[in-house]
CSV table of C-alpha atoms and ligand atoms in Angstrom, one decimal:
chain,number,residue,atom,x,y,z
A,1,MET,CA,-38.1,43.1,-11.2
A,2,GLY,CA,-38.3,46.5,-9.4
A,3,LYS,CA,-41.2,48.9,-9.4
A,4,GLU,CA,-43.3,48.7,-12.5
A,5,LYS,CA,-43.1,51.7,-14.8
A,6,LEU,CA,-45.6,51.4,-17.6
A,7,ALA,CA,-46.2,53.6,-20.7
A,8,VAL,CA,-49.2,54.0,-22.9
A,9,LEU,CA,-49.5,55.3,-26.5
A,10,THR,CA,-52.1,55.5,-29.2
A,11,SER,CA,-51.1,54.9,-32.8
A,12,GLY,CA,-52.5,54.8,-36.4
A,13,GLY,CA,-55.9,56.2,-37.2
A,14,ASP,CA,-57.7,57.6,-34.1
A,15,SER,CA,-61.0,56.2,-33.0
A,16,PRO,CA,-63.7,57.4,-30.6
A,17,GLY,CA,-63.1,55.7,-27.2
A,18,MET,CA,-59.3,55.9,-27.3
A,19,ASN,CA,-59.5,58.5,-24.6
A,20,ALA,CA,-61.7,56.3,-22.4
A,21,ALA,CA,-59.0,53.5,-22.9
A,22,ILE,CA,-56.2,55.9,-21.9
A,23,ARG,CA,-58.2,56.9,-18.8
A,24,ALA,CA,-58.7,53.3,-17.8
A,25,VAL,CA,-55.0,52.5,-18.3
A,26,VAL,CA,-53.9,55.5,-16.2
A,27,ARG,CA,-56.5,55.1,-13.4
A,28,THR,CA,-55.9,51.3,-13.1
A,29,SER,CA,-52.2,51.9,-12.9
A,30,VAL,CA,-52.6,54.6,-10.2
A,31,ALA,CA,-55.0,52.2,-8.2
A,32,MET,CA,-52.3,49.5,-8.4
A,33,GLY,CA,-49.5,51.8,-7.3
A,34,ILE,CA,-47.8,51.5,-10.8
A,35,ASP,CA,-46.0,54.5,-12.3
A,36,ILE,CA,-47.6,55.4,-15.6
A,37,TYR,CA,-46.3,57.5,-18.5
A,38,GLY,CA,-47.9,58.7,-21.6
A,39,ILE,CA,-46.0,58.8,-25.0
A,40,ASP,CA,-47.3,61.4,-27.4
A,41,HIS,CA,-47.7,60.9,-31.2
A,42,GLY,CA,-47.6,57.1,-31.1
A,43,TYR,CA,-44.3,55.3,-31.8
A,44,ARG,CA,-42.8,58.5,-33.1
A,45,GLY,CA,-42.9,59.8,-29.5
A,46,ILE,CA,-40.5,57.1,-28.4
A,47,TYR,CA,-37.8,58.3,-30.9
A,48,GLU,CA,-38.5,62.0,-30.1
A,49,ASN,CA,-38.6,61.4,-26.3
A,50,GLU,CA,-42.2,62.7,-25.9
A,51,ILE,CA,-42.6,60.6,-22.7
A,52,HIS,CA,-44.3,62.3,-19.7
A,53,ARG,CA,-45.6,61.2,-16.3
A,54,MET,CA,-49.4,60.9,-16.0
A,55,ASP,CA,-51.6,60.8,-13.0
A,56,ARG,CA,-55.3,60.5,-12.3
A,57,TYR,CA,-55.9,64.2,-13.1
A,58,SER,CA,-54.2,63.9,-16.5
A,59,VAL,CA,-57.2,61.9,-17.6
A,60,ALA,CA,-60.0,63.9,-16.0
A,61,ASP,CA,-62.9,64.8,-18.1
A,62,ILE,CA,-61.9,62.8,-21.2
A,63,ILE,CA,-64.1,59.7,-21.1
A,64,GLN,CA,-66.6,61.5,-23.4
A,65,ARG,CA,-64.1,63.1,-25.8
A,66,GLY,CA,-63.3,61.8,-29.3
A,67,GLY,CA,-59.8,61.8,-30.7
A,68,THR,CA,-56.8,61.0,-28.4
A,69,ILE,CA,-55.2,63.3,-25.8
A,70,LEU,CA,-51.9,61.5,-26.5
A,71,TYR,CA,-52.1,62.3,-30.3
A,72,THR,CA,-51.3,59.8,-32.9
A,73,ASP,CA,-49.1,59.1,-35.9
A,74,ARG,CA,-48.3,56.5,-38.5
A,75,CYS,CA,-44.6,56.0,-37.8
A,76,ASP,CA,-42.4,55.1,-40.8
A,77,ARG,CA,-39.3,54.7,-38.6
A,78,MET,CA,-40.9,51.6,-36.9
A,79,MET,CA,-40.9,50.0,-40.4
A,80,ASP,CA,-37.2,50.4,-40.9
A,81,GLU,CA,-35.1,47.3,-40.3
A,82,ASP,CA,-33.5,48.6,-37.2
A,83,GLY,CA,-36.4,50.9,-36.1
A,84,PRO,CA,-38.0,48.5,-33.5
A,85,ALA,CA,-34.6,47.7,-31.9
A,86,GLU,CA,-33.8,51.4,-31.6
A,87,ALA,CA,-37.2,52.1,-30.1
A,88,ALA,CA,-36.8,49.2,-27.6
A,89,GLU,CA,-33.4,50.6,-26.6
A,90,LEU,CA,-34.9,54.0,-25.9
A,91,LEU,CA,-37.7,52.5,-23.9
A,92,ASN,CA,-35.2,50.6,-21.8
A,93,GLN,CA,-33.1,53.7,-21.3
A,94,ASN,CA,-36.2,55.4,-20.0
A,95,GLY,CA,-36.7,52.5,-17.5
A,96,ILE,CA,-40.1,51.6,-19.1
A,97,THR,CA,-41.0,48.0,-17.9
A,98,GLY,CA,-44.0,47.5,-20.1
A,99,LEU,CA,-45.8,49.3,-23.0
A,100,ILE,CA,-49.5,49.5,-23.6
A,101,ILE,CA,-50.4,50.2,-27.3
A,102,ILE,CA,-53.8,51.3,-28.4
A,103,GLY,CA,-54.5,51.1,-32.1
A,104,GLY,CA,-55.2,48.9,-35.1
A,105,ASP,CA,-53.5,46.4,-37.3
A,106,GLY,CA,-50.3,48.5,-38.0
A,107,THR,CA,-50.0,49.4,-34.3
A,108,PHE,CA,-50.2,45.7,-33.4
A,109,LYS,CA,-47.5,44.8,-35.9
A,110,GLY,CA,-45.3,47.5,-34.4
A,111,GLY,CA,-46.0,46.0,-31.0
A,112,LEU,CA,-45.0,42.5,-32.2
A,113,ALA,CA,-41.7,43.9,-33.5
A,114,LEU,CA,-41.0,45.4,-30.1
A,115,LYS,CA,-42.0,42.2,-28.4
A,116,LYS,CA,-39.3,40.5,-30.5
A,117,CYS,CA,-36.9,43.0,-29.1
A,118,GLY,CA,-37.7,42.0,-25.6
A,119,ILE,CA,-40.3,44.7,-24.7
A,120,ARG,CA,-43.3,43.6,-22.6
A,121,ILE,CA,-46.4,44.7,-24.5
A,122,ALA,CA,-50.1,44.7,-24.0
A,123,ALA,CA,-52.2,45.6,-27.0
A,124,VAL,CA,-55.7,47.2,-27.0
A,125,PRO,CA,-57.6,47.2,-30.3
A,126,GLY,CA,-58.7,50.7,-31.2
A,127,THR,CA,-59.9,51.4,-34.8
A,128,ILE,CA,-63.2,52.2,-36.5
A,129,ASP,CA,-62.5,49.5,-39.0
A,130,ASN,CA,-63.2,46.5,-36.7
A,131,ASP,CA,-60.7,44.6,-38.8
A,132,ILE,CA,-58.8,42.9,-36.0
A,133,ALA,CA,-60.2,39.4,-36.3
A,134,CYS,CA,-59.3,38.0,-32.8
A,135,THR,CA,-61.8,40.4,-31.1
A,136,ASP,CA,-65.6,40.7,-31.8
A,137,ARG,CA,-65.2,44.5,-31.4
A,138,THR,CA,-62.6,47.2,-31.7
A,139,ILE,CA,-62.9,50.4,-29.8
A,140,GLY,CA,-64.5,53.1,-32.0
A,141,PHE,CA,-66.4,50.8,-34.3
A,142,ASP,CA,-69.8,51.2,-32.6
A,143,THR,CA,-69.5,55.0,-32.6
A,144,ALA,CA,-68.4,55.0,-36.3
A,145,VAL,CA,-71.4,52.8,-37.3
A,146,ASN,CA,-73.8,55.1,-35.5
A,147,THR,CA,-72.2,58.2,-37.1
A,148,ALA,CA,-72.6,56.6,-40.5
A,149,LEU,CA,-76.1,55.6,-39.7
A,150,ASP,CA,-77.0,59.1,-38.7
A,151,ALA,CA,-75.7,60.3,-42.1
A,152,ILE,CA,-77.5,57.6,-44.0
A,153,SER,CA,-80.8,58.5,-42.3
A,154,ARG,CA,-80.4,62.1,-43.3
A,155,ILE,CA,-79.5,61.1,-46.9
A,156,ARG,CA,-82.5,58.8,-47.0
A,157,ASP,CA,-84.8,61.9,-46.4
A,158,THR,CA,-83.5,63.7,-49.5
A,159,SER,CA,-83.3,60.5,-51.5
A,160,SER,CA,-87.0,60.0,-50.9
A,161,SER,CA,-87.8,63.6,-51.8
A,162,HIS,CA,-85.9,63.5,-55.1
A,163,ASN,CA,-86.5,59.8,-55.9
A,164,ARG,CA,-82.8,59.4,-56.4
A,165,VAL,CA,-80.2,56.7,-55.9
A,166,ASN,CA,-77.7,57.8,-53.2
A,167,LEU,CA,-74.4,56.2,-52.8
A,168,VAL,CA,-72.8,56.6,-49.4
A,169,GLN,CA,-69.1,55.8,-49.0
A,170,VAL,CA,-67.9,54.7,-45.6
A,171,MET,CA,-64.4,54.0,-44.3
A,172,GLY,CA,-63.0,50.6,-43.3
A,173,ARG,CA,-59.9,50.1,-45.4
A,174,ASN,CA,-60.0,46.5,-46.7
A,175,CYS,CA,-62.7,45.4,-44.3
A,176,GLY,CA,-66.4,45.6,-45.1
A,177,ASN,CA,-67.6,45.5,-41.4
A,178,LEU,CA,-68.4,49.2,-41.1
A,179,ALA,CA,-70.3,49.2,-44.4
A,180,LEU,CA,-72.2,46.0,-43.5
A,181,TYR,CA,-73.3,47.2,-40.0
A,182,ALA,CA,-74.2,50.7,-41.2
A,183,GLY,CA,-76.0,49.3,-44.2
A,184,LEU,CA,-78.0,46.7,-42.3
A,185,ALA,CA,-79.0,49.1,-39.6
A,186,GLY,CA,-79.8,51.8,-42.2
A,187,GLY,CA,-82.0,49.5,-44.3
A,188,ALA,CA,-79.8,50.1,-47.3
A,189,GLU,CA,-81.0,48.7,-50.7
A,190,ALA,CA,-77.5,47.4,-51.4
A,191,ILE,CA,-74.1,47.1,-49.6
A,192,CYS,CA,-70.8,46.9,-51.5
A,193,VAL,CA,-67.9,45.4,-49.5
A,194,PRO,CA,-64.3,44.6,-50.4
A,195,GLU,CA,-64.8,40.9,-49.5
A,196,ILE,CA,-67.6,40.3,-52.2
A,197,PRO,CA,-67.1,41.9,-55.7
A,198,TYR,CA,-70.2,43.8,-56.6
A,199,ASP,CA,-72.1,43.4,-59.9
A,200,ALA,CA,-73.4,46.7,-61.3
A,201,ASP,CA,-76.0,45.0,-63.4
A,202,GLU,CA,-77.4,43.1,-60.4
A,203,ILE,CA,-77.5,46.3,-58.3
A,204,ALA,CA,-79.2,48.2,-61.2
A,205,HIS,CA,-81.8,45.4,-61.4
A,206,ARG,CA,-82.5,45.7,-57.6
A,207,VAL,CA,-82.8,49.5,-58.0
A,208,ILE,CA,-85.4,49.0,-60.7
A,209,ILE,CA,-87.3,46.4,-58.8
A,210,GLY,CA,-87.4,48.7,-55.7
A,211,LYS,CA,-88.7,51.6,-57.8
A,212,ASN,CA,-91.4,49.4,-59.4
A,213,LYS,CA,-92.5,48.4,-55.9
A,214,GLY,CA,-93.0,52.0,-55.1
A,215,LYS,CA,-89.8,52.7,-53.1
A,216,LEU,CA,-89.1,56.4,-53.1
A,217,HIS,CA,-85.5,56.3,-51.9
A,218,CYS,CA,-82.5,54.1,-52.7
A,219,ILE,CA,-79.4,54.0,-50.4
A,220,ILE,CA,-76.3,52.0,-51.4
A,221,VAL,CA,-73.6,51.8,-48.8
A,222,PHE,CA,-70.2,51.5,-50.4
A,223,ALA,CA,-67.1,50.5,-48.4
A,224,GLU,CA,-64.0,52.5,-49.4
A,225,GLY,CA,-62.2,49.3,-50.2
A,226,ALA,CA,-65.0,47.9,-52.5
A,227,GLY,CA,-63.7,49.6,-55.7
A,228,ASP,CA,-64.5,52.8,-57.6
A,229,MET,CA,-67.7,54.5,-56.3
A,230,ASN,CA,-67.6,57.1,-59.1
A,231,MET,CA,-67.7,54.3,-61.7
A,232,LEU,CA,-70.7,52.7,-60.0
A,233,ASN,CA,-72.4,56.0,-59.9
A,234,TYR,CA,-71.9,56.4,-63.6
A,235,GLU,CA,-73.0,52.9,-64.4
A,236,LEU,CA,-76.1,53.0,-62.3
A,237,GLN,CA,-77.3,56.2,-63.8
A,238,LYS,CA,-76.7,54.8,-67.3
A,239,LYS,CA,-78.4,51.5,-66.6
A,240,THR,CA,-81.4,52.7,-64.6
A,241,GLY,CA,-82.0,56.2,-66.0
A,242,ILE,CA,-82.4,57.4,-62.4
A,243,GLU,CA,-80.4,60.3,-61.0
A,244,VAL,CA,-77.5,59.1,-58.8
A,245,ARG,CA,-75.7,61.2,-56.1
A,246,SER,CA,-72.6,60.2,-54.1
A,247,THR,CA,-71.5,61.2,-50.6
A,248,VAL,CA,-68.2,60.4,-49.0
A,249,LEU,CA,-68.5,60.4,-45.2
A,250,GLY,CA,-64.7,60.3,-44.7
A,251,TYR,CA,-63.3,61.6,-41.5
A,252,THR,CA,-66.6,62.4,-39.9
A,253,GLN,CA,-66.6,58.7,-38.9
A,254,ARG,CA,-63.3,59.0,-37.0
A,255,GLY,CA,-64.5,61.8,-34.6
A,256,GLY,CA,-67.2,62.4,-32.1
A,257,SER,CA,-68.1,61.4,-28.6
A,258,PRO,CA,-67.9,57.6,-28.1
A,259,THR,CA,-71.1,55.6,-27.6
A,260,ALA,CA,-71.8,53.9,-24.2
A,261,SER,CA,-70.8,50.6,-25.8
A,262,ASP,CA,-67.4,52.0,-26.9
A,263,ARG,CA,-66.7,53.6,-23.5
A,264,ILE,CA,-67.4,50.4,-21.7
A,265,LEU,CA,-65.3,48.3,-24.1
A,266,ALA,CA,-62.4,50.8,-23.8
A,267,SER,CA,-62.7,51.0,-20.0
A,268,TYR,CA,-62.5,47.2,-19.6
A,269,MET,CA,-59.8,46.7,-22.2
A,270,GLY,CA,-57.6,49.5,-21.0
A,271,SER,CA,-57.8,48.3,-17.4
A,272,MET,CA,-57.2,44.6,-18.4
A,273,ALA,CA,-54.1,45.6,-20.3
A,274,VAL,CA,-52.5,47.0,-17.2
A,275,ARG,CA,-53.6,44.0,-15.1
A,276,LEU,CA,-52.1,41.6,-17.7
A,277,LEU,CA,-48.7,43.3,-17.5
A,278,ALA,CA,-48.8,43.6,-13.7
A,279,GLU,CA,-49.5,39.8,-13.5
A,280,GLY,CA,-46.5,39.1,-15.8
A,281,ASP,CA,-48.6,38.1,-18.8
A,282,SER,CA,-47.2,40.1,-21.8
A,283,GLY,CA,-47.1,40.0,-25.6
A,284,LYS,CA,-50.8,39.7,-25.9
A,285,ALA,CA,-53.8,41.6,-27.3
A,286,VAL,CA,-56.9,42.2,-25.2
A,287,CYS,CA,-60.0,40.8,-27.0
A,288,LEU,CA,-63.7,40.5,-26.6
A,289,ASP,CA,-65.0,37.0,-27.3
A,290,GLY,CA,-68.8,36.9,-26.8
A,291,ARG,CA,-69.2,38.2,-23.3
A,292,GLU,CA,-65.7,37.2,-22.2
A,293,TYR,CA,-62.5,39.2,-22.4
A,294,THR,CA,-59.5,37.2,-23.4
A,295,ALA,CA,-55.8,37.7,-24.1
A,296,VAL,CA,-54.5,36.5,-27.5
A,297,PRO,CA,-50.8,36.3,-28.4
A,298,LEU,CA,-49.8,39.1,-30.7
A,299,GLU,CA,-48.4,36.6,-33.3
A,300,GLU,CA,-51.9,35.3,-33.6
A,301,ALA,CA,-53.7,38.6,-33.4
A,302,THR,CA,-51.6,40.0,-36.3
A,303,ASN,CA,-52.1,36.9,-38.4
A,304,MET,CA,-55.9,36.5,-38.7
A,305,SER,CA,-58.2,38.2,-41.2
A,306,ARG,CA,-61.8,39.1,-40.4
A,307,ILE,CA,-64.3,37.0,-42.2
A,308,LEU,CA,-67.3,38.9,-43.4
A,309,ALA,CA,-70.5,37.9,-41.5
A,310,SER,CA,-72.2,36.4,-44.5
A,311,ASP,CA,-75.5,35.9,-42.6
A,312,TYR,CA,-75.7,39.7,-41.9
A,313,TYR,CA,-74.9,40.3,-45.6
A,314,GLU,CA,-77.7,38.0,-46.8
A,315,LEU,CA,-80.1,39.4,-44.2
A,316,ALA,CA,-79.5,42.9,-45.4
A,317,ARG,CA,-80.2,41.7,-49.0
A,318,THR,CA,-83.4,39.9,-48.0
A,319,LEU,CA,-84.8,42.7,-46.0
A,320,SER,CA,-84.1,45.5,-48.4
A,321,VAL,CA,-86.2,44.4,-51.4
B,1,LIG,O1,-57.8,52.7,-40.1
B,1,LIG,C1,-58.7,53.7,-39.9
B,1,LIG,C2,-59.0,54.5,-41.1
B,1,LIG,O2,-59.9,55.5,-40.8
B,1,LIG,C3,-59.4,53.7,-42.3
B,1,LIG,O3,-60.8,53.4,-42.3
B,1,LIG,C4,-59.0,54.6,-43.5
B,1,LIG,O4,-58.8,53.9,-44.7
B,1,LIG,C5,-57.7,55.1,-43.0
B,1,LIG,O5,-57.7,55.1,-41.6
B,1,LIG,C6,-57.4,56.6,-43.3
B,1,LIG,O6,-56.1,56.9,-42.9
B,1,LIG,P1,-55.5,58.3,-42.8
B,1,LIG,O7,-56.0,58.9,-41.5
B,1,LIG,O8,-54.0,58.0,-42.8
B,1,LIG,O9,-56.0,59.1,-43.9
């Protein structure tokens, strides 16, 4: 093979730390004498030829910034039957010898489709959902947990003042990790996750017990995939006679400056993705396993589901009463 010419893109929902990962990809490539290109707007940028050369200055002053300087997109064309083959052909025409993809589950599935079309891929997990089961952490999760925690702490103040029940909805799609971590760290009275169906009677009972013990506030963290929060709001008010208020944190969790933990994770993973391709090891996702960084085949990475940490769930229940 001639000179390596790598490209990097971000795809799917953005997450804090994606820029730190892009920086690591670009600077590692430069340090190794590899030509590096950025593709704007995720996979869409391949079809629309938004491919541009990057150098160490293209990624100056971005380690602390949320969002992604390469922009992102959820690309329908990659889902078409001949979409991946067309994208692979365009990458080949541009002389791209390897592609680094940064994103979540959908991004990884796109990467696997391109792999099957002969493209050398390295995948970096970037999503606030932490729903990629082959890695302990995805880039952006820690920041999103802390953003949610900050909101929960503020809501707790007003919850105490008014002696209300406050429902707080967090993102996470079908995965309860974000809710679980924010709820455990925030001392929530209850946590509703998609993995475990909630029982409104049981939650109402816990609310009453808490009130009888003199608790002034009541925070219930509700994962967006756990069901209908408005329905729970209505039921709790009816069953407990206590005023209930709901807050949807929404996209606040997707933005903001990444935490130190996310920046370090992104820096290591971005750099490792380049090194994997340079060493001829392609078609894998960079993962964190305990203290060790590993490379897991994309077939495996796209075929595992995250199991909820039931010990954390039980701990949160024990500590909150
Ligand atoms: O996957 C990240 C995520 O923020 C999920 O938590 C959420 O369900 C989804 O993206 C929202 O997607 P969109 O940006 O397309 O509205």
